[in-house]
Amino acid sequence: MFDLRIQIIALKLAFIAVIYIVFPFLVVRFCYYFYQLITHGRKEGIALFCYQTLFNPINFIFRPSLLTQGGLVHRRRCIISIILLGCLYSSIFAMGETRT
């Protein structure tokens, strides 16, 4: 019980359980707010596929000038979800051990 190696393994297992819960939550959160951004956050007269976004709706995240004030809020929440997913992935790779 007081063995440091066992405690580290237990912490890793607990962290993996948290990852399995948080990852789907962040993906659903991104999809929801991106949908809100696309449907309610565009300025009037901006089409979903237009030359301003190079015919790619993901580019609405990179072009805040095409969004309304509500769209900017949804954009910020999408970016936060992407950053947290990146941190989650980097922590997964940092946890890995190299074996020779």
Coordinates of N, CA and C in Angstrom, one line a residue:
M1 N 0.8 -1.2 0.0 CA 0.0 0.0 0.0 C 0.9 1.3 0.0
F2 N 2.0 1.2 0.6 CA 2.9 2.3 0.6 C 4.0 2.3 -0.4
D3 N 3.9 1.3 -1.3 CA 4.9 1.2 -2.4 C 4.6 2.3 -3.4
L4 N 5.6 3.1 -3.7 CA 5.5 4.2 -4.6 C 5.2 3.8 -6.0
R5 N 5.7 2.7 -6.5 CA 5.4 2.2 -7.8 C 4.0 1.8 -8.0
I6 N 3.4 1.2 -7.0 CA 2.0 0.8 -7.0 C 1.1 2.1 -7.0
Q7 N 1.5 3.1 -6.3 CA 0.7 4.3 -6.2 C 0.7 5.0 -7.5
I8 N 1.9 5.0 -8.2 CA 2.0 5.7 -9.5 C 1.1 4.9 -10.5
I9 N 1.1 3.6 -10.5 CA 0.3 2.8 -11.4 C -1.2 3.1 -11.1
A10 N -1.6 3.2 -9.9 CA -2.9 3.5 -9.5 C -3.3 4.9 -10.0
L11 N -2.4 5.9 -9.9 CA -2.7 7.2 -10.5 C -2.8 7.2 -12.0
K12 N -2.0 6.4 -12.7 CA -2.1 6.3 -14.1 C -3.5 5.7 -14.5
L13 N -3.9 4.7 -13.8 CA -5.2 4.1 -14.1 C -6.3 5.0 -13.8
A14 N -6.3 5.8 -12.8 CA -7.3 6.8 -12.5 C -7.3 7.8 -13.6
F15 N -6.2 8.3 -14.0 CA -6.1 9.3 -15.1 C -6.7 8.7 -16.4
I16 N -6.4 7.5 -16.7 CA -7.0 6.9 -17.9 C -8.5 6.8 -17.8
A17 N -9.0 6.5 -16.6 CA -10.5 6.5 -16.5 C -11.1 7.9 -16.7
V18 N -10.4 8.9 -16.2 CA -10.8 10.3 -16.5 C -10.8 10.6 -17.9
I19 N -9.7 10.2 -18.6 CA -9.6 10.4 -20.1 C -10.8 9.8 -20.8
Y20 N -11.2 8.6 -20.4 CA -12.3 7.9 -21.1 C -13.6 8.7 -20.9
I21 N -13.7 9.4 -19.8 CA -15.0 10.2 -19.6 C -14.9 11.6 -20.3
V22 N -13.7 12.2 -20.2 CA -13.6 13.6 -20.7 C -13.5 13.7 -22.2
F23 N -12.9 12.7 -22.9 CA -12.7 12.8 -24.3 C -14.0 12.8 -25.1
P24 N -15.0 11.9 -24.8 CA -16.2 12.0 -25.5 C -17.0 13.3 -25.2
F25 N -16.9 13.8 -23.9 CA -17.5 15.0 -23.6 C -17.0 16.2 -24.4
L26 N -15.7 16.3 -24.5 CA -15.1 17.4 -25.3 C -15.4 17.3 -26.8
V27 N -15.5 16.1 -27.3 CA -15.9 16.0 -28.7 C -17.3 16.4 -29.0
V28 N -18.2 16.0 -28.1 CA -19.6 16.4 -28.2 C -19.8 17.9 -28.0
R29 N -19.0 18.4 -27.0 CA -19.0 19.9 -26.8 C -18.6 20.6 -28.0
F30 N -17.5 20.2 -28.6 CA -17.0 20.9 -29.8 C -18.1 20.8 -31.0
C31 N -18.6 19.6 -31.2 CA -19.6 19.4 -32.2 C -20.9 20.3 -32.0
Y32 N -21.3 20.4 -30.7 CA -22.5 21.2 -30.4 C -22.2 22.7 -30.7
Y33 N -21.1 23.2 -30.1 CA -20.9 24.6 -30.3 C -20.5 25.0 -31.7
F34 N -19.9 24.0 -32.5 CA -19.6 24.3 -33.9 C -20.9 24.3 -34.7
Y35 N -21.9 23.5 -34.3 CA -23.2 23.5 -35.0 C -23.9 24.8 -34.7
Q36 N -23.8 25.3 -33.4 CA -24.4 26.6 -33.1 C -23.7 27.7 -33.8
L37 N -22.4 27.6 -34.0 CA -21.6 28.6 -34.7 C -22.1 28.7 -36.1
I38 N -22.2 27.6 -36.8 CA -22.6 27.5 -38.2 C -24.1 28.0 -38.4
T39 N -25.0 27.5 -37.5 CA -26.4 27.8 -37.7 C -26.8 29.2 -37.3
H40 N -26.3 29.7 -36.1 CA -26.8 30.9 -35.5 C -25.7 32.0 -35.4
G41 N -24.5 31.7 -35.7 CA -23.4 32.6 -35.5 C -22.9 33.4 -36.7
R42 N -23.3 33.0 -37.9 CA -22.9 33.7 -39.1 C -23.6 35.0 -39.3
K43 N -22.8 36.0 -39.8 CA -23.5 37.3 -40.2 C -24.5 37.1 -41.3
E44 N -25.3 38.0 -41.4 CA -26.4 38.0 -42.4 C -25.7 38.1 -43.8
G45 N -26.1 37.2 -44.7 CA -25.6 37.2 -46.1 C -24.4 36.4 -46.3
I46 N -23.9 35.7 -45.2 CA -22.7 34.9 -45.4 C -23.2 33.4 -45.5
A47 N -22.8 32.8 -46.7 CA -23.3 31.4 -46.9 C -22.3 30.5 -46.2
L48 N -22.8 29.2 -46.0 CA -22.0 28.2 -45.4 C -20.8 27.9 -46.2
F49 N -21.0 27.7 -47.5 CA -19.9 27.5 -48.4 C -19.7 28.7 -49.3
C50 N -18.7 29.5 -48.9 CA -18.5 30.8 -49.7 C -17.0 31.0 -49.9
Y51 N -16.6 31.9 -50.7 CA -15.2 32.2 -51.0 C -14.5 32.8 -49.8
Q52 N -15.2 33.4 -48.8 CA -14.5 34.0 -47.6 C -14.0 32.9 -46.8
T53 N -14.6 31.7 -46.7 CA -14.1 30.6 -45.9 C -13.4 29.6 -46.8
L54 N -13.2 29.9 -48.1 CA -12.6 29.0 -49.0 C -13.4 27.7 -49.2
F55 N -14.7 27.8 -49.1 CA -15.6 26.7 -49.2 C -15.4 25.6 -48.2
N56 N -15.0 26.0 -47.0 CA -14.8 25.0 -45.9 C -15.3 25.6 -44.6
P57 N -16.4 25.1 -44.1 CA -17.0 25.7 -42.9 C -16.2 25.7 -41.7
I58 N -15.1 24.9 -41.6 CA -14.2 24.9 -40.4 C -13.5 26.3 -40.4
N59 N -13.3 26.9 -41.5 CA -12.6 28.2 -41.5 C -13.4 29.3 -40.8
F60 N -14.7 29.1 -40.5 CA -15.4 30.1 -39.7 C -14.7 30.3 -38.3
I61 N -14.0 29.3 -37.8 CA -13.3 29.4 -36.6 C -12.1 30.4 -36.7
F62 N -11.5 30.4 -37.9 CA -10.3 31.3 -38.2 C -10.7 32.6 -38.7
R63 N -11.9 32.9 -39.0 CA -12.3 34.2 -39.6 C -13.4 34.8 -38.7
P64 N -13.0 35.5 -37.6 CA -14.0 36.0 -36.7 C -14.8 37.2 -37.3
S65 N -14.3 37.8 -38.4 CA -15.0 38.9 -39.0 C -16.3 38.5 -39.7
L66 N -16.5 37.2 -39.9 CA -17.7 36.7 -40.5 C -18.8 36.3 -39.5
L67 N -18.5 36.5 -38.2 CA -19.4 36.0 -37.1 C -20.1 37.2 -36.4
T68 N -21.3 36.9 -35.9 CA -22.0 37.8 -35.0 C -21.4 37.7 -33.6
Q69 N -21.9 38.5 -32.7 CA -21.4 38.5 -31.3 C -21.7 37.1 -30.7
G70 N -22.8 36.5 -30.9 CA -23.1 35.2 -30.4 C -22.2 34.2 -31.1
G71 N -21.9 34.4 -32.3 CA -21.0 33.4 -33.0 C -19.6 33.5 -32.4
L72 N -19.2 34.7 -32.0 CA -17.8 34.8 -31.4 C -17.8 34.0 -30.0
V73 N -18.9 34.0 -29.3 CA -19.0 33.2 -28.1 C -18.9 31.7 -28.4
H74 N -19.6 31.3 -29.4 CA -19.5 29.8 -29.8 C -18.1 29.5 -30.3
R75 N -17.5 30.4 -31.1 CA -16.2 30.2 -31.6 C -15.2 30.0 -30.4
R76 N -15.3 30.9 -29.4 CA -14.4 30.8 -28.2 C -14.6 29.4 -27.5
R77 N -15.8 28.9 -27.4 CA -16.1 27.6 -26.8 C -15.5 26.5 -27.6
C78 N -15.6 26.6 -28.9 CA -15.0 25.6 -29.8 C -13.5 25.5 -29.6
I79 N -12.9 26.7 -29.6 CA -11.4 26.8 -29.4 C -11.0 26.2 -28.1
I80 N -11.8 26.5 -27.0 CA -11.4 25.9 -25.7 C -11.5 24.4 -25.8
S81 N -12.5 23.9 -26.4 CA -12.6 22.4 -26.6 C -11.5 21.8 -27.3
I82 N -11.0 22.5 -28.4 CA -9.9 22.0 -29.1 C -8.6 22.0 -28.3
I83 N -8.4 23.1 -27.5 CA -7.2 23.2 -26.7 C -7.2 22.1 -25.6
L84 N -8.4 21.9 -25.0 CA -8.4 20.9 -24.0 C -8.2 19.5 -24.6
L85 N -8.7 19.2 -25.8 CA -8.4 17.9 -26.4 C -7.0 17.8 -26.7
G86 N -6.3 18.9 -27.2 CA -4.9 18.8 -27.4 C -4.1 18.6 -26.1
C87 N -4.5 19.2 -25.0 CA -3.8 18.9 -23.8 C -4.0 17.5 -23.3
L88 N -5.2 16.9 -23.6 CA -5.5 15.6 -23.2 C -4.6 14.6 -24.0
Y89 N -4.5 14.8 -25.3 CA -3.7 14.0 -26.1 C -2.2 14.1 -25.7
S90 N -1.7 15.3 -25.4 CA -0.3 15.4 -25.1 C -0.1 14.8 -23.7
S91 N -1.1 14.8 -22.8 CA -0.9 14.1 -21.5 C -0.9 12.6 -21.7
I92 N -1.6 12.1 -22.7 CA -1.6 10.6 -23.0 C -0.2 10.2 -23.5
F93 N 0.4 11.0 -24.4 CA 1.7 10.7 -24.9 C 2.8 10.9 -23.8
A94 N 2.6 11.8 -22.9 CA 3.5 12.1 -21.9 C 3.5 10.9 -20.9
M95 N 2.4 10.3 -20.7 CA 2.2 9.2 -19.8 C 2.9 7.9 -20.3
G96 N 3.0 7.8 -21.6 CA 3.6 6.6 -22.2 C 5.0 6.4 -21.8
E97 N 5.4 5.1 -21.7 CA 6.7 4.8 -21.4 C 7.4 4.1 -22.6
T98 N 8.6 4.4 -22.8 CA 9.4 3.7 -23.8 C 10.1 2.5 -23.3
R99 N 9.9 1.4 -24.0 CA 10.5 0.1 -23.5 C 11.5 -0.3 -24.6
T100 N 12.6 -0.7 -24.1 CA 13.6 -1.2 -25.1 C 13.8 -2.7 -25.0

